mmCIF file of C-alpha atoms in Angstrom:
data_model
loop_
_atom_site.group_PDB
_atom_site.id
_atom_site.type_symbol
_atom_site.label_atom_id
_atom_site.label_comp_id
_atom_site.label_asym_id
_atom_site.label_seq_id
_atom_site.Cartn_x
_atom_site.Cartn_y
_atom_site.Cartn_z
ATOM 1 C CA UNK A 1 15.504 12.702 -12.372
ATOM 2 C CA UNK A 2 13.295 15.718 -11.657
ATOM 3 C CA UNK A 3 16.422 17.637 -10.753
ATOM 4 C CA UNK A 4 18.015 16.759 -14.073
ATOM 5 C CA UNK A 5 14.983 18.116 -15.918
ATOM 6 C CA UNK A 6 15.124 21.341 -13.903
ATOM 7 C CA UNK A 7 18.814 21.690 -14.678
ATOM 8 C CA UNK A 8 18.225 21.087 -18.353
ATOM 9 C CA UNK A 9 15.418 23.637 -18.458
ATOM 10 C CA UNK A 10 17.622 26.185 -16.768
ATOM 11 C CA UNK A 11 20.402 25.528 -19.286
ATOM 12 C CA UNK A 12 17.972 26.006 -22.155
ATOM 13 C CA UNK A 13 16.712 29.289 -20.683
ATOM 14 C CA UNK A 14 20.302 30.526 -20.298
ATOM 15 C CA UNK A 15 21.112 29.537 -23.856
ATOM 16 C CA UNK A 16 18.022 31.358 -25.181
ATOM 17 C CA UNK A 17 18.851 34.432 -23.079
ATOM 18 C CA UNK A 18 22.382 34.470 -24.518
ATOM 19 C CA UNK A 19 21.095 34.299 -28.083
ATOM 20 C CA UNK A 20 18.605 37.091 -27.401
ATOM 21 C CA UNK A 21 21.298 39.234 -25.796
ATOM 22 C CA UNK A 22 23.727 38.509 -28.630
ATOM 23 C CA UNK A 23 21.068 39.538 -31.175
ATOM 24 C CA UNK A 24 20.601 42.868 -29.404
ATOM 25 C CA UNK A 25 24.320 43.561 -29.066
ATOM 26 C CA UNK A 26 25.142 42.516 -32.670
ATOM 27 C CA UNK A 27 22.190 44.579 -33.917
ATOM 28 C CA UNK A 28 23.482 47.669 -32.130
ATOM 29 C CA UNK A 29 27.252 47.308 -32.540
ATOM 30 C CA UNK A 30 27.826 44.863 -35.390
ATOM 31 C CA UNK A 31 30.102 41.828 -35.195
ATOM 32 C CA UNK A 32 33.374 43.691 -34.687
ATOM 33 C CA UNK A 33 31.894 46.037 -32.086
ATOM 34 C CA UNK A 34 30.375 43.216 -30.016
ATOM 35 C CA UNK A 35 32.254 41.160 -27.417
ATOM 36 C CA UNK A 36 31.451 38.082 -25.329
ATOM 37 C CA UNK A 37 31.723 40.238 -22.201
ATOM 38 C CA UNK A 38 29.062 42.667 -23.465
ATOM 39 C CA UNK A 39 26.817 39.781 -24.510
ATOM 40 C CA UNK A 40 27.135 37.904 -21.203
ATOM 41 C CA UNK A 41 26.497 41.187 -19.342
ATOM 42 C CA UNK A 42 23.387 41.907 -21.371
ATOM 43 C CA UNK A 43 22.099 38.364 -20.769
ATOM 44 C CA UNK A 44 22.847 38.658 -17.050
ATOM 45 C CA UNK A 45 24.962 35.475 -16.996
ATOM 46 C CA UNK A 46 28.569 34.844 -16.011
ATOM 47 C CA UNK A 47 31.314 34.468 -18.594
ATOM 48 C CA UNK A 48 31.675 30.872 -17.413
ATOM 49 C CA UNK A 49 28.037 30.125 -18.225
ATOM 50 C CA UNK A 50 28.469 31.869 -21.559
ATOM 51 C CA UNK A 51 31.463 29.689 -22.490
ATOM 52 C CA UNK A 52 29.555 26.588 -21.411
ATOM 53 C CA UNK A 53 27.093 27.244 -24.236
ATOM 54 C CA UNK A 54 29.179 28.987 -26.914
ATOM 55 C CA UNK A 55 32.862 28.804 -27.715
ATOM 56 C CA UNK A 56 33.109 32.439 -28.863
ATOM 57 C CA UNK A 57 31.138 35.245 -30.491
ATOM 58 C CA UNK A 58 31.596 33.593 -33.918
ATOM 59 C CA UNK A 59 29.468 30.698 -32.625
ATOM 60 C CA UNK A 60 26.719 33.075 -31.536
ATOM 61 C CA UNK A 61 26.816 34.986 -34.820
ATOM 62 C CA UNK A 62 26.583 31.754 -36.841
ATOM 63 C CA UNK A 63 23.624 30.622 -34.709
ATOM 64 C CA UNK A 64 21.777 33.893 -35.391
ATOM 65 C CA UNK A 65 22.485 33.939 -39.136
ATOM 66 C CA UNK A 66 21.504 30.302 -39.657
ATOM 67 C CA UNK A 67 18.249 30.787 -37.694
ATOM 68 C CA UNK A 68 17.011 33.571 -40.016
ATOM 69 C CA UNK A 69 14.886 31.582 -42.498
ATOM 70 C CA UNK A 70 12.924 29.714 -39.814
ATOM 71 C CA UNK A 71 12.027 33.043 -38.173
ATOM 72 C CA UNK A 72 10.291 34.244 -41.328
ATOM 73 C CA UNK A 73 6.953 32.446 -41.547
ATOM 74 C CA UNK A 74 4.281 34.128 -43.685
ATOM 75 C CA UNK A 75 0.999 34.086 -41.740
ATOM 76 C CA UNK A 76 -1.165 33.152 -44.738
ATOM 77 C CA UNK A 77 -0.894 29.807 -46.541
ATOM 78 C CA UNK A 78 0.471 30.185 -50.072
ATOM 79 C CA UNK A 79 2.460 28.328 -52.723
ATOM 80 C CA UNK A 80 4.819 28.979 -55.603
ATOM 81 C CA UNK A 81 5.401 32.573 -56.641
ATOM 82 C CA UNK A 82 2.976 34.029 -54.087
ATOM 83 C CA UNK A 83 4.918 32.142 -51.392
ATOM 84 C CA UNK A 84 8.189 33.740 -52.460
ATOM 85 C CA UNK A 85 6.502 37.153 -52.433
ATOM 86 C CA UNK A 86 5.045 36.438 -48.977
ATOM 87 C CA UNK A 87 8.406 35.324 -47.551
ATOM 88 C CA UNK A 88 10.155 38.482 -48.760
ATOM 89 C CA UNK A 89 7.353 40.780 -47.533
ATOM 90 C CA UNK A 90 7.068 39.033 -44.149
ATOM 91 C CA UNK A 91 10.827 39.401 -43.728
ATOM 92 C CA UNK A 92 10.692 43.091 -44.682
ATOM 93 C CA UNK A 93 7.866 44.001 -42.288
ATOM 94 C CA UNK A 94 9.152 41.825 -39.446
ATOM 95 C CA UNK A 95 12.724 43.112 -39.758
ATOM 96 C CA UNK A 96 11.641 46.548 -38.590
ATOM 97 C CA UNK A 97 11.005 45.349 -35.015
ATOM 98 C CA UNK A 98 12.427 41.833 -34.548
ATOM 99 C CA UNK A 99 15.845 41.908 -32.800
ATOM 100 C CA UNK A 100 16.852 38.507 -34.251
ATOM 101 C CA UNK A 101 16.176 39.621 -37.836
ATOM 102 C CA UNK A 102 17.794 43.011 -37.207
ATOM 103 C CA UNK A 103 20.902 41.235 -35.933
ATOM 104 C CA UNK A 104 20.904 38.960 -38.981
ATOM 105 C CA UNK A 105 20.607 41.968 -41.300
ATOM 106 C CA UNK A 106 23.514 43.682 -39.597
ATOM 107 C CA UNK A 107 25.707 40.560 -39.440
ATOM 108 C CA UNK A 108 25.328 39.936 -43.174
ATOM 109 C CA UNK A 109 27.767 42.778 -43.896
ATOM 110 C CA UNK A 110 30.436 41.150 -41.740
ATOM 111 C CA UNK A 111 29.714 37.472 -42.358
ATOM 112 C CA UNK A 112 33.099 36.867 -43.997
ATOM 113 C CA UNK A 113 34.536 37.154 -40.485
ATOM 114 C CA UNK A 114 32.678 34.173 -39.003
ATOM 115 C CA UNK A 115 31.193 32.052 -41.833
ATOM 116 C CA UNK A 116 32.946 29.947 -44.479
ATOM 117 C CA UNK A 117 32.022 31.247 -47.976
ATOM 118 C CA UNK A 118 29.912 28.204 -48.847
ATOM 119 C CA UNK A 119 27.622 28.638 -45.811
ATOM 120 C CA UNK A 120 26.895 32.304 -46.386
ATOM 121 C CA UNK A 121 23.425 33.783 -45.925
ATOM 122 C CA UNK A 122 23.027 34.215 -49.667
ATOM 123 C CA UNK A 123 23.344 30.463 -50.272
ATOM 124 C CA UNK A 124 20.962 29.759 -47.430
ATOM 125 C CA UNK A 125 18.165 31.976 -48.791
ATOM 126 C CA UNK A 126 18.796 31.065 -52.419
ATOM 127 C CA UNK A 127 18.206 27.374 -51.688
ATOM 128 C CA UNK A 128 14.850 28.118 -50.036
ATOM 129 C CA UNK A 129 13.672 30.453 -52.779
ATOM 130 C CA UNK A 130 14.773 28.232 -55.628
ATOM 131 C CA UNK A 131 12.676 25.346 -54.251
ATOM 132 C CA UNK A 132 9.587 27.522 -54.170
ATOM 133 C CA UNK A 133 10.342 28.876 -57.662
ATOM 134 C CA UNK A 134 10.487 25.296 -58.972
ATOM 135 C CA UNK A 135 6.981 24.836 -57.562
ATOM 136 C CA UNK A 136 5.998 28.074 -59.315
ATOM 137 C CA UNK A 137 7.419 26.646 -62.522
ATOM 138 C CA UNK A 138 5.423 23.414 -62.206
ATOM 139 C CA UNK A 139 2.312 25.533 -61.576
ATOM 140 C CA UNK A 140 3.077 27.379 -64.827
ATOM 141 C CA UNK A 141 3.400 30.722 -63.065
ATOM 142 C CA UNK A 142 6.781 31.542 -64.615
ATOM 143 C CA UNK A 143 7.295 32.641 -68.187
ATOM 144 C CA UNK A 144 8.943 30.134 -70.490
ATOM 145 C CA UNK A 145 12.691 30.652 -70.339
ATOM 146 C CA UNK A 146 12.750 32.036 -66.782
ATOM 147 C CA UNK A 147 15.733 30.441 -65.026
ATOM 148 C CA UNK A 148 14.679 29.629 -61.438
ATOM 149 C CA UNK A 149 18.273 29.579 -60.127
ATOM 150 C CA UNK A 150 19.169 32.913 -61.705
ATOM 151 C CA UNK A 151 15.921 34.479 -60.502
ATOM 152 C CA UNK A 152 16.520 33.238 -56.943
ATOM 153 C CA UNK A 153 19.981 34.837 -56.977
ATOM 154 C CA UNK A 154 18.594 38.099 -58.353
ATOM 155 C CA UNK A 155 15.909 38.151 -55.643
ATOM 156 C CA UNK A 156 18.345 37.501 -52.810
ATOM 157 C CA UNK A 157 20.807 40.050 -54.200
ATOM 158 C CA UNK A 158 18.175 42.744 -54.568
ATOM 159 C CA UNK A 159 16.619 42.111 -51.138
ATOM 160 C CA UNK A 160 20.089 42.275 -49.560
ATOM 161 C CA UNK A 161 20.930 45.562 -51.276
ATOM 162 C CA UNK A 162 17.498 46.986 -50.400
ATOM 163 C CA UNK A 163 18.026 46.004 -46.780
ATOM 164 C CA UNK A 164 21.428 47.631 -46.657
ATOM 165 C CA UNK A 165 20.332 50.903 -48.187
ATOM 166 C CA UNK A 166 17.098 50.984 -46.223
ATOM 167 C CA UNK A 167 19.099 50.538 -42.999
ATOM 168 C CA UNK A 168 21.302 53.523 -43.861
ATOM 169 C CA UNK A 169 18.523 55.822 -45.027
ATOM 170 C CA UNK A 170 15.540 55.017 -42.813
ATOM 171 C CA UNK A 171 16.611 52.425 -40.243
ATOM 172 C CA UNK A 172 14.596 49.855 -42.298
ATOM 173 C CA UNK A 173 11.303 51.814 -42.118
ATOM 174 C CA UNK A 174 11.011 51.923 -45.931
ATOM 175 C CA UNK A 175 12.148 48.325 -46.516
ATOM 176 C CA UNK A 176 8.660 46.937 -47.309
ATOM 177 C CA UNK A 177 8.165 49.605 -49.986
ATOM 178 C CA UNK A 178 11.561 48.775 -51.469
ATOM 179 C CA UNK A 179 10.715 45.064 -51.590
ATOM 180 C CA UNK A 180 7.371 45.782 -53.234
ATOM 181 C CA UNK A 181 8.996 47.877 -55.915
ATOM 182 C CA UNK A 182 11.444 45.051 -56.644
ATOM 183 C CA UNK A 183 8.456 42.792 -57.279
ATOM 184 C CA UNK A 184 6.663 45.390 -59.403
ATOM 185 C CA UNK A 185 9.749 45.707 -61.619
ATOM 186 C CA UNK A 186 10.385 41.956 -61.813
ATOM 187 C CA UNK A 187 6.947 40.351 -62.050
ATOM 188 C CA UNK A 188 5.915 41.337 -65.590
ATOM 189 C CA UNK A 189 9.201 39.969 -66.944
ATOM 190 C CA UNK A 190 9.338 36.675 -65.077
ATOM 191 C CA UNK A 191 5.709 35.665 -64.435
ATOM 192 C CA UNK A 192 2.997 34.786 -66.909
ATOM 193 C CA UNK A 193 0.447 37.594 -67.402
ATOM 194 C CA UNK A 194 -2.194 35.681 -65.421
ATOM 195 C CA UNK A 195 0.177 35.002 -62.519
ATOM 196 C CA UNK A 196 1.326 38.644 -62.554
ATOM 197 C CA UNK A 197 -2.315 39.716 -62.237
ATOM 198 C CA UNK A 198 -3.016 37.215 -59.448
ATOM 199 C CA UNK A 199 -0.004 37.970 -57.228
ATOM 200 C CA UNK A 200 -0.868 40.136 -54.206
ATOM 201 C CA UNK A 201 1.541 42.596 -52.626
ATOM 202 C CA UNK A 202 0.908 44.921 -49.668
ATOM 203 C CA UNK A 203 0.812 44.766 -45.898
ATOM 204 C CA UNK A 204 -2.435 42.751 -45.863
ATOM 205 C CA UNK A 205 -0.442 39.677 -47.019
ATOM 206 C CA UNK A 206 1.651 39.631 -43.862
ATOM 207 C CA UNK A 207 -0.921 40.627 -41.245
ATOM 208 C CA UNK A 208 -1.618 37.895 -38.712
ATOM 209 C CA UNK B 1 57.141 81.033 -60.059
ATOM 210 C CA UNK B 2 58.663 77.863 -61.521
ATOM 211 C CA UNK B 3 59.372 76.694 -57.998
ATOM 212 C CA UNK B 4 55.741 77.169 -57.007
ATOM 213 C CA UNK B 5 54.639 75.031 -59.947
ATOM 214 C CA UNK B 6 57.097 72.310 -58.963
ATOM 215 C CA UNK B 7 55.839 72.425 -55.372
ATOM 216 C CA UNK B 8 52.238 72.224 -56.510
ATOM 217 C CA UNK B 9 52.981 69.289 -58.782
ATOM 218 C CA UNK B 10 54.716 67.496 -55.944
ATOM 219 C CA UNK B 11 51.743 68.132 -53.651
ATOM 220 C CA UNK B 12 49.382 66.709 -56.282
ATOM 221 C CA UNK B 13 51.520 63.624 -56.712
ATOM 222 C CA UNK B 14 51.564 63.078 -52.935
ATOM 223 C CA UNK B 15 47.799 63.503 -52.754
ATOM 224 C CA UNK B 16 47.286 60.995 -55.577
ATOM 225 C CA UNK B 17 49.701 58.537 -53.940
ATOM 226 C CA UNK B 18 47.766 58.815 -50.675
ATOM 227 C CA UNK B 19 44.452 58.115 -52.392
ATOM 228 C CA UNK B 20 45.952 55.135 -54.218
ATOM 229 C CA UNK B 21 47.450 53.793 -50.988
ATOM 230 C CA UNK B 22 44.190 54.359 -49.089
ATOM 231 C CA UNK B 23 42.281 52.464 -51.803
ATOM 232 C CA UNK B 24 44.620 49.489 -51.410
ATOM 233 C CA UNK B 25 44.493 49.490 -47.621
ATOM 234 C CA UNK B 26 40.687 49.967 -47.456
ATOM 235 C CA UNK B 27 40.235 47.250 -50.072
ATOM 236 C CA UNK B 28 42.303 44.805 -48.032
ATOM 237 C CA UNK B 29 41.269 45.696 -44.483
ATOM 238 C CA UNK B 30 38.002 47.627 -44.720
ATOM 239 C CA UNK B 31 37.359 50.961 -43.039
ATOM 240 C CA UNK B 32 37.668 49.800 -39.448
ATOM 241 C CA UNK B 33 40.797 47.766 -40.143
ATOM 242 C CA UNK B 34 42.588 50.627 -41.905
ATOM 243 C CA UNK B 35 44.513 53.412 -40.163
ATOM 244 C CA UNK B 36 46.181 56.653 -41.247
ATOM 245 C CA UNK B 37 49.530 55.191 -40.204
ATOM 246 C CA UNK B 38 49.093 52.170 -42.497
ATOM 247 C CA UNK B 39 47.952 54.404 -45.355
ATOM 248 C CA UNK B 40 50.836 56.879 -45.003
ATOM 249 C CA UNK B 41 53.263 53.941 -44.770
ATOM 250 C CA UNK B 42 51.870 52.368 -47.924
ATOM 251 C CA UNK B 43 52.085 55.705 -49.765
ATOM 252 C CA UNK B 44 55.647 56.209 -48.543
ATOM 253 C CA UNK B 45 54.877 59.655 -47.077
ATOM 254 C CA UNK B 46 55.192 61.052 -43.556
ATOM 255 C CA UNK B 47 52.184 61.385 -41.273
ATOM 256 C CA UNK B 48 52.685 65.151 -41.444
ATOM 257 C CA UNK B 49 52.333 65.125 -45.234
ATOM 258 C CA UNK B 50 49.310 62.882 -44.888
ATOM 259 C CA UNK B 51 47.590 65.321 -42.490
ATOM 260 C CA UNK B 52 48.442 68.220 -44.794
ATOM 261 C CA UNK B 53 46.157 66.640 -47.410
ATOM 262 C CA UNK B 54 43.506 64.788 -45.386
ATOM 263 C CA UNK B 55 42.152 65.432 -41.895
ATOM 264 C CA UNK B 56 41.561 61.736 -41.128
ATOM 265 C CA UNK B 57 40.735 58.385 -42.708
ATOM 266 C CA UNK B 58 37.057 59.440 -42.990
ATOM 267 C CA UNK B 59 38.156 62.126 -45.454
ATOM 268 C CA UNK B 60 40.026 59.575 -47.555
ATOM 269 C CA UNK B 61 37.117 57.130 -47.499
ATOM 270 C CA UNK B 62 34.661 59.845 -48.585
ATOM 271 C CA UNK B 63 37.005 60.854 -51.404
ATOM 272 C CA UNK B 64 37.143 57.259 -52.678
ATOM 273 C CA UNK B 65 33.394 56.633 -52.435
ATOM 274 C CA UNK B 66 32.449 59.901 -54.131
ATOM 275 C CA UNK B 67 34.933 59.262 -56.972
ATOM 276 C CA UNK B 68 33.313 55.917 -57.927
ATOM 277 C CA UNK B 69 30.890 57.032 -60.675
ATOM 278 C CA UNK B 70 33.506 59.037 -62.606
ATOM 279 C CA UNK B 71 35.767 55.969 -62.659
ATOM 280 C CA UNK B 72 33.160 53.929 -64.512
ATOM 281 C CA UNK B 73 33.161 55.086 -68.127
ATOM 282 C CA UNK B 74 31.750 52.631 -70.670
ATOM 283 C CA UNK B 75 34.119 52.495 -73.644
ATOM 284 C CA UNK B 76 31.380 52.479 -76.287
ATOM 285 C CA UNK B 77 29.052 55.428 -76.867
ATOM 286 C CA UNK B 78 25.453 54.637 -75.894
ATOM 287 C CA UNK B 79 22.276 56.269 -74.612
ATOM 288 C CA UNK B 80 19.209 55.490 -72.534
ATOM 289 C CA UNK B 81 18.695 51.908 -71.437
ATOM 290 C CA UNK B 82 21.793 50.577 -73.215
ATOM 291 C CA UNK B 83 23.815 53.233 -71.352
ATOM 292 C CA UNK B 84 22.529 52.020 -67.976
ATOM 293 C CA UNK B 85 23.373 48.433 -68.988
ATOM 294 C CA UNK B 86 26.847 49.528 -70.128
ATOM 295 C CA UNK B 87 27.540 51.425 -66.887
ATOM 296 C CA UNK B 88 26.616 48.432 -64.727
ATOM 297 C CA UNK B 89 28.613 45.982 -66.890
ATOM 298 C CA UNK B 90 31.660 48.263 -67.075
ATOM 299 C CA UNK B 91 31.571 48.589 -63.289
ATOM 300 C CA UNK B 92 31.263 44.822 -62.851
ATOM 301 C CA UNK B 93 34.171 43.904 -65.148
ATOM 302 C CA UNK B 94 36.397 46.760 -63.969
ATOM 303 C CA UNK B 95 35.750 46.036 -60.272
ATOM 304 C CA UNK B 96 37.613 42.752 -60.550
ATOM 305 C CA UNK B 97 40.983 44.472 -60.980
ATOM 306 C CA UNK B 98 40.669 48.192 -60.198
ATOM 307 C CA UNK B 99 41.880 49.013 -56.634
ATOM 308 C CA UNK B 100 39.757 52.199 -56.468
ATOM 309 C CA UNK B 101 36.540 50.336 -57.350
ATOM 310 C CA UNK B 102 37.441 47.443 -55.057
ATOM 311 C CA UNK B 103 37.945 49.900 -52.204
ATOM 312 C CA UNK B 104 34.587 51.538 -52.996
ATOM 313 C CA UNK B 105 32.862 48.150 -53.002
ATOM 314 C CA UNK B 106 34.359 47.279 -49.644
ATOM 315 C CA UNK B 107 33.681 50.683 -48.067
ATOM 316 C CA UNK B 108 29.994 50.540 -49.006
ATOM 317 C CA UNK B 109 29.379 48.051 -46.193
ATOM 318 C CA UNK B 110 30.813 50.467 -43.628
ATOM 319 C CA UNK B 111 29.720 53.790 -45.097
ATOM 320 C CA UNK B 112 27.507 54.624 -42.096
ATOM 321 C CA UNK B 113 30.779 55.240 -40.247
ATOM 322 C CA UNK B 114 32.014 58.092 -42.436
ATOM 323 C CA UNK B 115 29.152 59.371 -44.614
ATOM 324 C CA UNK B 116 25.969 61.214 -43.617
ATOM 325 C CA UNK B 117 22.898 59.138 -44.672
ATOM 326 C CA UNK B 118 21.860 61.589 -47.410
ATOM 327 C CA UNK B 119 25.248 61.345 -49.186
ATOM 328 C CA UNK B 120 25.379 57.562 -49.297
ATOM 329 C CA UNK B 121 26.586 55.666 -52.344
ATOM 330 C CA UNK B 122 23.059 54.493 -53.103
ATOM 331 C CA UNK B 123 21.817 58.064 -53.564
ATOM 332 C CA UNK B 124 24.834 58.887 -55.682
ATOM 333 C CA UNK B 125 24.310 56.027 -58.154
ATOM 334 C CA UNK B 126 20.524 56.329 -58.160
ATOM 335 C CA UNK B 127 20.736 59.959 -59.336
ATOM 336 C CA UNK B 128 22.981 58.998 -62.257
ATOM 337 C CA UNK B 129 20.859 56.035 -63.314
ATOM 338 C CA UNK B 130 17.543 57.833 -63.003
ATOM 339 C CA UNK B 131 18.753 60.549 -65.410
ATOM 340 C CA UNK B 132 19.648 57.942 -67.999
ATOM 341 C CA UNK B 133 16.355 56.099 -67.439
ATOM 342 C CA UNK B 134 14.466 59.353 -68.132
ATOM 343 C CA UNK B 135 16.313 59.486 -71.451
ATOM 344 C CA UNK B 136 15.271 55.861 -72.015
ATOM 345 C CA UNK B 137 11.676 56.880 -71.291
ATOM 346 C CA UNK B 138 11.785 59.740 -73.796
ATOM 347 C CA UNK B 139 13.200 57.309 -76.365
ATOM 348 C CA UNK B 140 10.211 55.028 -75.667
ATOM 349 C CA UNK B 141 12.427 52.179 -74.512
ATOM 350 C CA UNK B 142 10.547 51.646 -71.240
ATOM 351 C CA UNK B 143 7.163 49.991 -70.959
ATOM 352 C CA UNK B 144 4.233 52.262 -70.097
ATOM 353 C CA UNK B 145 3.903 52.387 -66.326
ATOM 354 C CA UNK B 146 7.593 51.732 -65.587
ATOM 355 C CA UNK B 147 8.589 54.092 -62.771
ATOM 356 C CA UNK B 148 12.122 55.371 -63.513
ATOM 357 C CA UNK B 149 12.839 56.270 -59.867
ATOM 358 C CA UNK B 150 11.713 52.883 -58.553
ATOM 359 C CA UNK B 151 13.635 51.055 -61.285
ATOM 360 C CA UNK B 152 16.800 53.026 -60.502
ATOM 361 C CA UNK B 153 16.521 52.048 -56.822
ATOM 362 C CA UNK B 154 15.916 48.397 -57.734
ATOM 363 C CA UNK B 155 18.968 48.403 -60.014
ATOM 364 C CA UNK B 156 21.254 49.962 -57.420
ATOM 365 C CA UNK B 157 19.943 47.627 -54.712
ATOM 366 C CA UNK B 158 20.424 44.518 -56.805
ATOM 367 C CA UNK B 159 23.900 45.527 -58.037
ATOM 368 C CA UNK B 160 24.934 46.228 -54.429
ATOM 369 C CA UNK B 161 23.668 42.860 -53.207
ATOM 370 C CA UNK B 162 25.276 41.085 -56.163
ATOM 371 C CA UNK B 163 28.568 42.810 -55.404
ATOM 372 C CA UNK B 164 28.437 41.802 -51.756
ATOM 373 C CA UNK B 165 27.647 38.169 -52.411
ATOM 374 C CA UNK B 166 30.066 37.922 -55.308
ATOM 375 C CA UNK B 167 32.832 39.287 -53.053
ATOM 376 C CA UNK B 168 32.140 36.585 -50.459
ATOM 377 C CA UNK B 169 31.807 33.697 -52.876
ATOM 378 C CA UNK B 170 34.278 34.404 -55.668
ATOM 379 C CA UNK B 171 36.194 37.566 -54.803
ATOM 380 C CA UNK B 172 34.093 39.336 -57.490
ATOM 381 C CA UNK B 173 35.086 36.944 -60.315
ATOM 382 C CA UNK B 174 31.421 36.084 -61.052
ATOM 383 C CA UNK B 175 30.096 39.640 -60.681
ATOM 384 C CA UNK B 176 29.630 40.272 -64.442
ATOM 385 C CA UNK B 177 27.526 37.094 -64.740
ATOM 386 C CA UNK B 178 25.414 38.188 -61.765
ATOM 387 C CA UNK B 179 24.831 41.633 -63.297
ATOM 388 C CA UNK B 180 23.863 40.077 -66.621
ATOM 389 C CA UNK B 181 21.330 37.798 -64.967
ATOM 390 C CA UNK B 182 19.788 40.803 -63.208
ATOM 391 C CA UNK B 183 19.265 42.386 -66.611
ATOM 392 C CA UNK B 184 17.899 39.183 -68.140
ATOM 393 C CA UNK B 185 15.310 38.965 -65.338
ATOM 394 C CA UNK B 186 14.407 42.670 -65.433
ATOM 395 C CA UNK B 187 14.443 43.618 -69.117
ATOM 396 C CA UNK B 188 11.305 41.832 -70.359
ATOM 397 C CA UNK B 189 9.275 43.440 -67.569
ATOM 398 C CA UNK B 190 10.524 47.007 -67.840
ATOM 399 C CA UNK B 191 11.529 47.498 -71.483
ATOM 400 C CA UNK B 192 9.415 47.454 -74.597
ATOM 401 C CA UNK B 193 9.780 44.236 -76.615
ATOM 402 C CA UNK B 194 11.793 46.016 -79.310
ATOM 403 C CA UNK B 195 14.152 47.610 -76.758
ATOM 404 C CA UNK B 196 14.537 44.251 -74.973
ATOM 405 C CA UNK B 197 15.570 42.695 -78.274
ATOM 406 C CA UNK B 198 17.976 45.513 -79.096
ATOM 407 C CA UNK B 199 19.819 45.687 -75.743
ATOM 408 C CA UNK B 200 23.245 44.027 -75.824
ATOM 409 C CA UNK B 201 24.826 42.314 -72.833
ATOM 410 C CA UNK B 202 28.189 40.525 -72.666
ATOM 411 C CA UNK B 203 31.851 41.366 -72.329
ATOM 412 C CA UNK B 204 32.044 42.789 -75.868
ATOM 413 C CA UNK B 205 30.120 45.878 -74.636
ATOM 414 C CA UNK B 206 32.858 46.844 -72.226
ATOM 415 C CA UNK B 207 35.956 45.965 -74.225
ATOM 416 C CA UNK B 208 38.093 48.974 -75.084
#
């Protein structure tokens, strides 16, 4: 019994090490540039152990992309529109140093190679944001006529484009500023004047 | 003399055929998937003729990316904010069928492989849009406090993200709708109420 627990713990450690290694390798080389050999090497495990946990690099890439939203947890409690702001800002600041988020950001450009269209990262984030925007709507933070679904798509599209261009130009250093300017352009048009005034941007929102 | 003209015309036709072929191959296979051999084959020219015109596939990719803005010419005359709207809508409708624009849209994801960071497609489009937004500002179409440079970046970021997600989900069929919803979310916040009311969206703007 005790031996089974030890074995299981070891398997879980190996699995976690493989995901961490895959994140690093995908982040550096992209999906096409990565290989199971490079990932197993980086994790310090045999190819056999690697194939015990994952069928191929597609499996690892899907695991990393689908884990993205749960990695982004704003440190301060918030609801509605401020929550959506906090999620995007936390993502932007965290992306600069977190290998899992950096891998996710890089894999997004190549996701058609390992994800079916209906499971893409855009759908995943849109669902989360639209829920929070519905809360914002019930709290009367959105202007009459603001379409929560359309706004969620616009937010995910603009954050994705900002991420891509920020990667090329500054290796993501200027991503938080780009996300803040998206909000400054959007807020007056989509939020009520009192909500617009109340919403906080800036690094203080995401400091632990 | 006449012979030289004939030769020059033939060279220009070959060059154009190579660019057209490269656009098709890049659009189908991306930058990494394409090769000079495939492009020369598609154009029906020898590798020697191909290398007479372009040093490598990087050269061809740069040519296609840098040609993008001049391919997008709104059919109706307009100025200021309506011009920016028209450019984005023309691009979105035209992208669905134009091999050169489709190649540009695909190459954007891989541009770090053949373009220096300061020449990226984001910079290219931002410069064009910011000029037109300054005109909008002088025509008093923008709200006081709207930062033309920030707004240009937000527009290019959101159009890029929309393009990427629309490619994955619908092969760009829904791109015009995505661009229109970006404008519907942005306009009330960045434009004066009278400009917001005056701005026209919809396919009629881009019909020849």
